[in-house]
Amino acid sequence: MSSSIPALSRDGDAQSNKSQDFVPISSDEEKVSIDETRPPSEVESVQDFPLKWKITALCLGLLLSVGSSFSENTLGPLKSTFKSELKITNAQYGAISSATSLVNTILPILGGFILDYYGVAWGTMLCSTCIFVGAVISASGSNAESFTLVVVGRIVLGLGSTVIESAGSKILAHWFQYRGLAFVYGVDIAWGKVVVLIAKATAVPMRDSTSFWGWALWIPAIVCFANLIQNAVFVWWTVYHLPKWTHMPTGRSNAAANGSPRRLLPDLKILKFIPSMFWCIACSQILQAGIVGGFSGLNADIISSTRGSTDQIAGYTSALQQVIPIFFAPGLGMFFDKVGFRMLFVSFTSMLWIIVYSLIGFTRVNALGVMILSSVAQSFNAIPFTCSIPLIVPDQTKLGLTFGIWKAFNNAGSVIVDIAAGDSRTLSTPNGGYEKVISFFVAMKALEFCWGAFYGIIDRRYLGGILTMSEHKRHLLEKTDTLNDLSGRRPRNVFTIVGMSVLCSAGITAWVLYIKYSI
């Protein structure tokens, strides 16, 4: 079954390394399967990994990015502190807060290659090391009252932050490829929201805990060190404790099995093997993540300027966006697993955003209800795409690169939208309002509403309906080879060329805008 996830995930070339085939897990055979010496050929079919291993992988995978997320999200509440203590301007603070975004318009692609070729275990150790070193350099800037040290630290931290998120997605795709993949991606999103809430809620208390404000940076650095230790535990567990048949396939191991020369630097030719339908979706979503992120950054100011609320009340109201996804995202993931209809929710979510933007920008209705609806829309925003990527790209030796490309698209789009929406000279009305910004947001979401219907059409025509069907139905069809050799999973040069051209153009635009408006 070359089209099925189980067959391809064991090995980028299903026939190149038969010795790495999985063994089935059942109550009678679990003890035997742990024995590394037992030939996989003795077992007839693949079932699933043991539940205790999956839970352990889930916990360790969710914890991988806690340090970087916690450190990054303490910055917002400390804006006034940075300005007063480091004696910097708003533009210089913008350089601090955006330092990780710019580098991540390029780095996720290189990081994805490292994860796929060398393996997640050592790739995450490199990322965690960069995150810890960057957090320490940034925290040292508070002692030296050095703006330069803080910025350099954020850049070094950014070298690992986005790549380690891709690693987490790749880990979950490996361990939950047979059951519950969308659900655990929902849990991942919910856990990320929890970390963000904790970081924002504790930033000021950490600053005020002693007479030295720098503890607001040093405590996150300590968390990053604990994360590094936890990552070492993950490496020990996956590389040395578990049997070899559970290991993720890597490009390096495949090259050794095929007798191909091993590489030190990325091979750009691997981009030619990314499926055509992934490029189609990624290009059409180039600005959409930035629209949602841009609104999240502006909504508190919109509420205070249009409703006459105080900054504190507006901040509390906008913070509701982070709460509801904690409960809704896992439920939606379970719905995708049990029922399907992933792309239908793209259009449905776009419709919710149009209602939210229209109510907040063109009416004076109570902002509390609008933010609750916004929180529901945010719960549904990312997960349809996140849980669909492993279905479109079933080869796990290319999954890290694919997630890296996806994040590079999102990061480039976010920088473009953030700067465009924040430039009052081009998008704000003469009275300083946000009508033009909101109109732009509504227009982009109306376009995405149409994209959702288009995705459904290409799913049925070129992907056999795998994005629409339930997890159970997909596995049944994979067993009968019905989904074998789907045209949408095959690469096409024209899609690759157009996709890389759009990504390069967006990246260059993001850098030019950043240099023009932020430096």
Coordinates of C-alpha atoms in Angstrom, one line a residue:
M1 CA 0.0 0.0 0.0
S2 CA 2.3 2.7 -1.2
S3 CA -0.4 5.4 -0.7
S4 CA -1.1 4.7 2.9
I5 CA 0.5 6.5 5.7
P6 CA 1.7 3.4 7.5
A7 CA 3.6 2.2 4.4
L8 CA 5.2 5.5 3.5
S9 CA 5.9 6.7 7.0
R10 CA 8.1 3.8 7.8
D11 CA 10.4 4.6 4.9
G12 CA 10.5 7.4 2.3
D13 CA 10.8 4.6 -0.3
A14 CA 8.6 1.8 0.8
Q15 CA 10.8 -0.8 -0.8
S16 CA 14.2 0.5 0.2
N17 CA 14.4 -0.6 3.7
K18 CA 12.2 -3.5 4.6
S19 CA 14.0 -4.1 7.8
Q20 CA 12.4 -1.0 9.3
D21 CA 8.8 -2.2 8.9
F22 CA 6.6 -1.8 11.9
V23 CA 5.3 -4.7 13.9
P24 CA 1.7 -4.8 15.1
I25 CA 0.7 -4.0 18.6
S26 CA -1.8 -6.1 20.3
S27 CA -2.3 -7.3 23.8
D28 CA -0.8 -10.7 23.0
E29 CA 2.1 -9.5 21.0
E30 CA 3.1 -6.3 22.7
K31 CA 5.7 -7.9 24.9
V32 CA 7.2 -9.8 22.0
S33 CA 7.3 -6.7 19.8
I34 CA 9.5 -4.9 22.2
D35 CA 12.2 -7.4 21.4
E36 CA 14.3 -5.8 18.8
T37 CA 15.7 -9.1 17.6
R38 CA 12.3 -10.3 16.4
P39 CA 12.1 -10.0 12.5
P40 CA 9.2 -7.7 11.5
S41 CA 8.3 -10.2 8.8
E42 CA 7.0 -12.6 11.4
V43 CA 4.0 -10.3 11.8
E44 CA 1.3 -9.9 9.2
S45 CA -0.1 -6.4 9.6
V46 CA 0.4 -3.1 11.3
Q47 CA -2.1 -2.0 13.9
D48 CA -0.8 0.8 16.2
F49 CA 1.8 1.8 18.7
P50 CA 1.2 0.9 22.4
L51 CA -1.0 3.4 24.1
K52 CA 1.6 4.1 26.9
W53 CA 4.2 5.0 24.3
K54 CA 1.8 7.3 22.4
I55 CA 0.9 9.1 25.6
T56 CA 4.6 9.5 26.5
A57 CA 5.3 10.8 23.1
L58 CA 2.4 13.2 23.3
C59 CA 3.5 14.6 26.6
L60 CA 7.2 15.0 25.6
G61 CA 6.2 16.4 22.2
L62 CA 3.9 19.0 23.7
L63 CA 6.6 20.1 26.2
L64 CA 9.3 20.7 23.5
S65 CA 8.3 24.2 22.6
V66 CA 7.2 25.4 26.1
G67 CA 10.4 27.3 26.8
S68 CA 10.5 29.3 23.5
S69 CA 6.8 30.1 23.6
F70 CA 6.9 31.2 27.3
S71 CA 9.9 33.4 26.6
E72 CA 8.5 35.0 23.5
N73 CA 5.1 35.8 25.0
T74 CA 6.4 37.6 28.1
L75 CA 7.5 40.5 25.8
G76 CA 4.1 42.0 25.2
P77 CA 3.2 43.0 28.8
L78 CA 6.7 44.3 29.3
K79 CA 6.7 46.9 26.5
S80 CA 6.7 49.9 28.8
T81 CA 9.4 48.3 30.9
F82 CA 11.7 47.7 28.0
K83 CA 11.3 51.3 26.8
S84 CA 12.0 52.8 30.2
E85 CA 14.8 50.5 31.4
L86 CA 16.6 50.3 28.1
K87 CA 15.7 53.8 27.0
I88 CA 14.5 52.8 23.6
T89 CA 11.9 54.0 21.2
N90 CA 8.7 52.2 19.9
A91 CA 10.6 51.4 16.7
Q92 CA 13.4 49.7 18.7
Y93 CA 10.9 47.8 20.7
G94 CA 9.4 46.7 17.5
A95 CA 12.8 45.3 16.5
I96 CA 12.9 43.3 19.7
S97 CA 9.3 41.8 19.3
S98 CA 9.8 41.1 15.5
A99 CA 13.3 39.7 15.7
T100 CA 12.2 36.1 15.7
S101 CA 9.7 36.6 12.8
L102 CA 12.1 37.8 10.2
V103 CA 14.6 35.0 10.5
N104 CA 11.7 32.5 10.4
T105 CA 10.8 33.5 6.9
I106 CA 13.8 31.4 5.8
L107 CA 15.0 29.2 8.6
P108 CA 12.0 26.8 8.9
I109 CA 12.9 25.3 5.4
L110 CA 16.5 24.6 6.4
G111 CA 15.3 23.3 9.8
G112 CA 12.8 21.1 8.1
F113 CA 15.5 19.5 6.0
I114 CA 17.6 18.9 9.2
L115 CA 14.6 17.2 10.9
D116 CA 13.9 15.0 8.0
Y117 CA 17.5 14.1 7.1
Y118 CA 19.2 13.8 10.5
G119 CA 16.2 13.0 12.6
V120 CA 13.9 14.8 15.0
A121 CA 15.8 13.7 18.2
W122 CA 19.1 15.5 17.4
G123 CA 17.4 18.3 15.5
T124 CA 15.3 19.2 18.5
M125 CA 18.4 19.2 20.7
L126 CA 20.1 21.7 18.4
C127 CA 16.9 23.9 18.5
S128 CA 16.6 23.7 22.3
T129 CA 20.3 24.7 22.7
C130 CA 19.7 27.7 20.4
I131 CA 16.6 28.7 22.4
F132 CA 18.4 28.4 25.8
V133 CA 21.5 30.3 24.6
G134 CA 19.3 33.0 23.0
A135 CA 17.2 33.4 26.2
V136 CA 20.4 33.7 28.3
I137 CA 21.9 36.4 26.0
S138 CA 18.6 38.3 26.0
A139 CA 18.4 38.1 29.8
S140 CA 22.0 39.3 30.1
G141 CA 20.9 42.4 28.2
S142 CA 18.8 43.3 31.2
N143 CA 21.8 43.2 33.5
A144 CA 23.9 45.3 31.1
E145 CA 21.0 47.5 30.1
S146 CA 21.9 46.7 26.5
F147 CA 19.4 46.9 23.7
T148 CA 21.8 45.1 21.4
L149 CA 22.2 42.1 23.6
V150 CA 18.4 41.8 24.0
V151 CA 17.9 41.9 20.2
V152 CA 20.8 39.4 19.5
G153 CA 19.4 37.1 22.1
R154 CA 15.9 37.2 20.5
I155 CA 17.4 36.4 17.1
V156 CA 19.4 33.4 18.4
L157 CA 16.2 32.2 20.2
G158 CA 14.3 32.5 16.9
L159 CA 16.8 30.2 15.2
G160 CA 15.2 27.3 17.2
S161 CA 11.7 28.4 18.1
T162 CA 9.8 27.8 14.8
V163 CA 11.8 24.7 13.8
I164 CA 11.0 23.1 17.2
E165 CA 7.3 23.7 16.5
S166 CA 7.7 21.8 13.2
A167 CA 9.4 19.0 15.1
G168 CA 6.5 18.7 17.5
S169 CA 4.1 18.4 14.5
K170 CA 6.3 15.7 13.0
I171 CA 6.5 13.8 16.2
L172 CA 2.7 13.7 16.6
A173 CA 2.3 12.7 12.9
H174 CA 4.5 9.7 13.5
W175 CA 3.0 8.4 16.7
F176 CA -0.6 9.1 15.9
Q177 CA -0.6 8.3 12.2
Y178 CA -3.0 5.4 12.7
R179 CA -5.5 6.9 15.2
G180 CA -6.4 10.3 16.7
L181 CA -4.0 12.5 14.6
A182 CA -6.4 15.5 14.3
F183 CA -7.3 15.2 18.0
V184 CA -3.8 15.5 19.2
Y185 CA -3.1 18.4 16.9
G186 CA -6.1 20.1 18.6
V187 CA -4.6 19.3 22.0
D188 CA -1.3 20.8 20.8
I189 CA -3.1 24.0 19.8
A190 CA -4.9 24.1 23.2
W191 CA -1.7 23.6 25.1
G192 CA 0.0 26.4 23.2
K193 CA -2.9 28.7 24.2
V194 CA -2.4 27.7 27.9
V195 CA 1.4 28.5 27.7
V196 CA 0.6 31.9 26.1
L197 CA -1.9 32.7 28.8
I198 CA 0.5 31.8 31.6
A199 CA 3.3 33.8 30.0
K200 CA 1.2 36.9 29.6
A201 CA -0.3 36.6 33.1
T202 CA 3.1 36.1 34.9
A203 CA 5.2 38.6 33.0
V204 CA 4.5 41.6 35.2
P205 CA 4.6 39.6 38.5
M206 CA 8.0 38.2 37.5
R207 CA 9.2 41.8 36.9
D208 CA 7.8 43.0 40.3
S209 CA 9.0 40.0 42.3
T210 CA 12.2 41.7 43.2
S211 CA 13.7 45.1 42.7
F212 CA 15.4 43.9 39.5
W213 CA 13.1 43.9 36.5
G214 CA 15.4 41.5 34.6
W215 CA 13.9 38.5 36.4
A216 CA 11.1 38.8 33.8
L217 CA 13.8 37.6 31.3
W218 CA 15.9 35.3 33.5
I219 CA 13.0 33.2 34.7
P220 CA 12.0 32.3 31.1
A221 CA 15.7 31.5 30.5
I222 CA 15.5 29.1 33.4
V223 CA 12.4 27.5 31.9
C224 CA 14.3 27.2 28.6
F225 CA 17.1 25.3 30.4
A226 CA 14.5 23.0 32.0
N227 CA 13.2 22.5 28.5
L228 CA 16.7 21.6 27.3
I229 CA 16.9 18.9 30.0
Q230 CA 13.4 17.6 29.1
N231 CA 14.5 17.4 25.4
A232 CA 17.5 15.3 26.5
V233 CA 15.1 12.9 28.2
F234 CA 13.1 12.8 24.9
V235 CA 16.2 11.9 22.9
W236 CA 17.2 9.2 25.4
W237 CA 13.7 7.7 25.3
T238 CA 13.3 7.7 21.5
V239 CA 16.8 6.8 20.5
Y240 CA 18.1 4.5 23.2
H241 CA 15.1 3.2 25.2
L242 CA 12.6 2.3 22.5
P243 CA 13.1 -0.6 20.0
K244 CA 14.4 0.4 16.6
W245 CA 11.2 -0.4 14.7
T246 CA 9.5 2.5 16.4
H247 CA 12.1 5.0 15.2
M248 CA 11.1 7.7 12.7
P249 CA 12.6 7.2 9.3
T250 CA 15.2 9.7 8.2
G251 CA 16.7 10.7 4.9
R252 CA 20.1 9.7 6.2
S253 CA 19.1 6.1 7.0
N254 CA 17.3 5.8 3.7
A255 CA 20.5 7.0 1.9
A256 CA 22.6 4.4 3.7
A257 CA 20.1 1.7 2.9
N258 CA 20.1 2.6 -0.8
G259 CA 23.9 3.0 -1.0
S260 CA 23.5 6.7 -1.8
P261 CA 26.1 9.2 -0.6
R262 CA 25.3 11.0 2.6
R263 CA 25.0 14.8 2.5
L264 CA 26.0 17.5 4.9
L265 CA 24.1 20.4 3.3
P266 CA 20.4 20.4 2.1
D267 CA 19.7 19.1 -1.4
L268 CA 17.4 21.5 -3.1
K269 CA 16.3 18.7 -5.4
I270 CA 14.1 17.4 -2.6
L271 CA 11.8 20.3 -3.1
K272 CA 10.7 18.6 -6.4
F273 CA 9.2 15.8 -4.4
I274 CA 6.7 18.0 -2.4
P275 CA 3.1 17.1 -3.6
S276 CA 1.4 19.5 -6.0
M277 CA -1.7 20.0 -3.9
F278 CA 0.4 21.2 -0.9
W279 CA 1.8 24.0 -3.0
C280 CA -1.7 24.9 -4.2
I281 CA -3.0 25.2 -0.7
A282 CA 0.1 26.9 0.7
C283 CA 0.2 29.6 -2.0
S284 CA -3.5 30.4 -1.6
Q285 CA -3.1 30.8 2.2
I286 CA -0.1 33.1 2.0
L287 CA -1.7 36.1 3.8
Q288 CA -4.5 34.4 5.8
A289 CA -2.4 33.6 8.9
G290 CA -1.2 37.2 9.0
I291 CA -4.8 38.5 8.8
V292 CA -5.8 36.6 12.0
G293 CA -2.5 37.5 13.8
G294 CA -2.8 41.1 12.7
F295 CA -6.4 41.4 14.1
S296 CA -5.3 39.8 17.4
G297 CA -2.6 42.4 17.7
L298 CA -5.0 45.3 16.9
N299 CA -8.2 44.3 18.6
A300 CA -7.5 45.8 22.0
D301 CA -6.7 49.2 20.4
I302 CA -9.8 48.9 18.1
I303 CA -12.0 48.2 21.1
S304 CA -10.6 51.1 23.2
S305 CA -10.8 53.6 20.2
T306 CA -14.3 52.6 19.0
R307 CA -16.0 51.7 22.3
G308 CA -14.4 54.2 24.6
S309 CA -13.1 51.4 26.9
T310 CA -10.0 51.8 29.0
D311 CA -6.9 50.1 27.9
Q312 CA -7.2 47.6 30.8
I313 CA -10.8 46.6 30.0
A314 CA -10.0 46.4 26.3
G315 CA -7.0 44.1 27.1
Y316 CA -9.1 41.8 29.3
T317 CA -11.8 41.7 26.6
S318 CA -9.3 40.8 23.8
A319 CA -7.7 38.2 26.0
L320 CA -10.9 36.1 25.6
Q321 CA -9.5 35.1 22.3
Q322 CA -7.0 32.8 24.0
V323 CA -9.5 31.0 26.3
I324 CA -12.1 29.2 24.2
P325 CA -9.6 27.5 21.8
I326 CA -8.3 25.6 24.9
F327 CA -11.6 23.7 25.0
F328 CA -12.8 23.9 21.3
A329 CA -9.6 22.9 19.4
P330 CA -9.4 19.3 20.8
G331 CA -13.1 18.8 20.2
L332 CA -12.8 19.9 16.6
G333 CA -9.9 17.6 16.1
M334 CA -11.9 14.7 17.3
F335 CA -14.7 15.7 15.0
F336 CA -12.3 15.6 12.0
D337 CA -11.1 12.1 13.1
K338 CA -14.5 10.7 13.6
V339 CA -16.5 12.5 10.8
G340 CA -14.2 14.4 8.5
F341 CA -15.1 17.5 6.5
R342 CA -11.8 19.3 7.2
M343 CA -12.0 21.8 4.3
L344 CA -15.7 22.6 4.9
F345 CA -14.5 24.3 8.1
V346 CA -12.2 26.5 6.1
S347 CA -15.2 28.3 4.6
F348 CA -17.2 28.1 7.8
T349 CA -14.3 29.7 9.8
S350 CA -13.9 32.4 7.1
M351 CA -17.6 33.3 7.5
L352 CA -17.2 33.6 11.3
W353 CA -14.2 36.0 10.8
I354 CA -16.2 38.1 8.3
I355 CA -19.0 38.5 11.0
V356 CA -16.4 39.3 13.7
Y357 CA -14.6 41.9 11.6
S358 CA -17.8 43.5 10.5
L359 CA -19.2 43.7 14.0
I360 CA -16.1 45.1 15.6
G361 CA -15.2 47.5 12.8
F362 CA -18.5 48.8 11.4
T363 CA -20.9 48.6 14.4
R364 CA -20.8 49.6 18.1
V365 CA -22.2 46.4 19.5
N366 CA -20.7 45.1 22.8
A367 CA -17.2 44.0 22.2
L368 CA -17.4 41.1 24.7
G369 CA -19.8 39.1 22.5
V370 CA -17.7 39.8 19.5
M371 CA -14.5 38.6 21.1
I372 CA -16.3 35.4 22.2
L373 CA -17.3 34.7 18.6
S374 CA -13.7 35.6 17.6
S375 CA -12.4 33.1 20.0
V376 CA -14.6 30.4 18.4
A377 CA -13.3 31.4 15.0
Q378 CA -9.7 31.2 16.2
S379 CA -10.4 27.7 17.6
F380 CA -11.2 26.6 14.1
N381 CA -8.6 28.6 12.2
A382 CA -5.4 26.5 12.0
I383 CA -6.3 23.0 12.7
P384 CA -8.0 22.1 9.4
F385 CA -4.7 22.7 7.6
T386 CA -2.4 21.3 10.3
C387 CA -4.1 18.0 10.4
S388 CA -4.4 17.8 6.6
I389 CA -0.7 18.3 5.8
P390 CA 0.3 14.7 6.9
L391 CA -2.5 13.3 4.8
I392 CA -1.3 15.2 1.7
V393 CA 2.4 14.4 2.4
P394 CA 2.4 10.9 3.9
D395 CA 6.1 10.4 3.5
Q396 CA 7.6 11.3 6.9
T397 CA 11.1 11.9 5.4
K398 CA 9.6 15.0 3.8
L399 CA 7.1 16.0 6.4
G400 CA 9.5 18.2 8.4
L401 CA 10.4 20.1 5.2
T402 CA 6.7 20.5 4.3
F403 CA 5.8 21.9 7.7
G404 CA 8.8 24.2 7.4
I405 CA 7.6 25.5 4.1
W406 CA 4.1 26.0 5.5
K407 CA 5.5 28.0 8.5
A408 CA 7.7 30.1 6.2
F409 CA 4.7 31.0 4.1
N410 CA 2.8 31.9 7.3
N411 CA 5.7 33.9 8.8
A412 CA 6.2 35.9 5.6
G413 CA 2.6 36.7 5.3
S414 CA 2.3 37.7 9.0
V415 CA 5.2 40.2 8.6
I416 CA 3.6 41.7 5.5
V417 CA 0.1 42.0 7.1
D418 CA 1.4 43.3 10.4
I419 CA 3.4 46.1 8.8
A420 CA 0.7 47.0 6.3
A421 CA -2.1 47.0 8.9
G422 CA 0.1 49.1 11.2
D423 CA 1.0 51.7 8.6
S424 CA -1.6 54.4 9.4
R425 CA -0.6 56.4 6.4
T426 CA -1.8 53.8 3.9
L427 CA -4.6 51.9 5.6
S428 CA -6.1 54.1 8.3
T429 CA -8.8 56.6 7.7
P430 CA -8.1 60.4 8.2
N431 CA -9.6 60.3 11.7
G432 CA -7.3 57.5 12.8
G433 CA -10.0 54.8 12.6
Y434 CA -9.6 51.2 11.3
E435 CA -12.3 51.1 8.6
K436 CA -9.9 50.5 5.8
V437 CA -8.0 47.9 7.8
I438 CA -11.2 46.0 8.6
S439 CA -12.3 46.2 5.0
F440 CA -9.1 44.6 3.9
F441 CA -9.5 41.9 6.5
V442 CA -13.1 41.2 5.4
A443 CA -12.1 41.1 1.7
M444 CA -9.3 38.5 2.4
K445 CA -11.6 36.3 4.4
A446 CA -14.3 36.5 1.7
L447 CA -11.6 35.2 -0.7
E448 CA -10.8 32.4 1.8
F449 CA -14.5 31.4 1.9
C450 CA -14.2 30.7 -1.8
W451 CA -10.9 28.9 -1.3
G452 CA -12.6 26.5 1.1
A453 CA -15.0 25.4 -1.6
F454 CA -12.2 25.1 -4.1
Y455 CA -10.2 22.9 -1.7
G456 CA -13.2 20.6 -1.4
I457 CA -13.3 20.2 -5.2
I458 CA -9.6 19.4 -5.6
D459 CA -9.8 17.1 -2.6
R460 CA -12.5 14.9 -4.3
R461 CA -10.9 15.1 -7.7
Y462 CA -7.1 14.8 -7.0
L463 CA -6.9 13.4 -3.4
G464 CA -9.6 10.8 -3.4
G465 CA -11.6 12.7 -0.7
I466 CA -9.1 12.0 2.0
L467 CA -9.5 15.5 3.5
T468 CA -13.3 15.0 3.7
M469 CA -13.6 11.4 4.9
S470 CA -13.2 10.1 8.5
E471 CA -10.1 8.5 9.8
H472 CA -11.8 5.1 9.9
K473 CA -13.0 5.2 6.3
R474 CA -9.6 6.4 5.1
H475 CA -7.8 3.4 6.8
L476 CA -10.3 1.0 5.3
L477 CA -9.6 2.4 1.8
E478 CA -5.9 2.3 2.3
K479 CA -6.1 -1.4 3.1
T480 CA -7.7 -2.1 -0.3
D481 CA -5.2 0.1 -2.2
T482 CA -8.1 2.4 -3.2
L483 CA -6.1 5.5 -2.4
N484 CA -3.0 4.2 -4.0
D485 CA -1.1 6.7 -6.2
L486 CA -3.3 9.8 -5.8
S487 CA -2.5 12.4 -8.4
G488 CA -2.7 15.2 -5.8
R489 CA 0.1 13.5 -3.8
R490 CA 2.4 13.4 -6.8
P491 CA 4.9 16.3 -7.4
R492 CA 4.6 18.5 -10.5
N493 CA 7.4 20.8 -11.6
V494 CA 5.1 23.7 -12.5
F495 CA 3.5 23.7 -9.0
T496 CA 7.0 23.5 -7.4
I497 CA 8.3 26.4 -9.5
V498 CA 5.2 28.6 -8.8
G499 CA 5.2 27.7 -5.1
M500 CA 8.8 28.6 -4.6
S501 CA 8.5 31.8 -6.6
V502 CA 5.6 32.9 -4.5
L503 CA 7.4 32.0 -1.3
C504 CA 10.6 33.9 -2.3
S505 CA 8.6 36.9 -3.4
A506 CA 6.7 37.0 -0.1
G507 CA 10.0 36.6 1.8
I508 CA 11.7 39.4 0.0
T509 CA 8.7 41.7 0.4
A510 CA 8.6 40.9 4.1
W511 CA 12.3 41.8 4.5
V512 CA 11.9 45.0 2.5
L513 CA 8.9 46.2 4.5
Y514 CA 10.6 45.3 7.8
I515 CA 13.7 47.3 6.9
K516 CA 11.7 50.2 5.6
Y517 CA 9.3 50.6 8.5
S518 CA 11.0 49.0 11.6
I519 CA 14.7 50.0 11.4

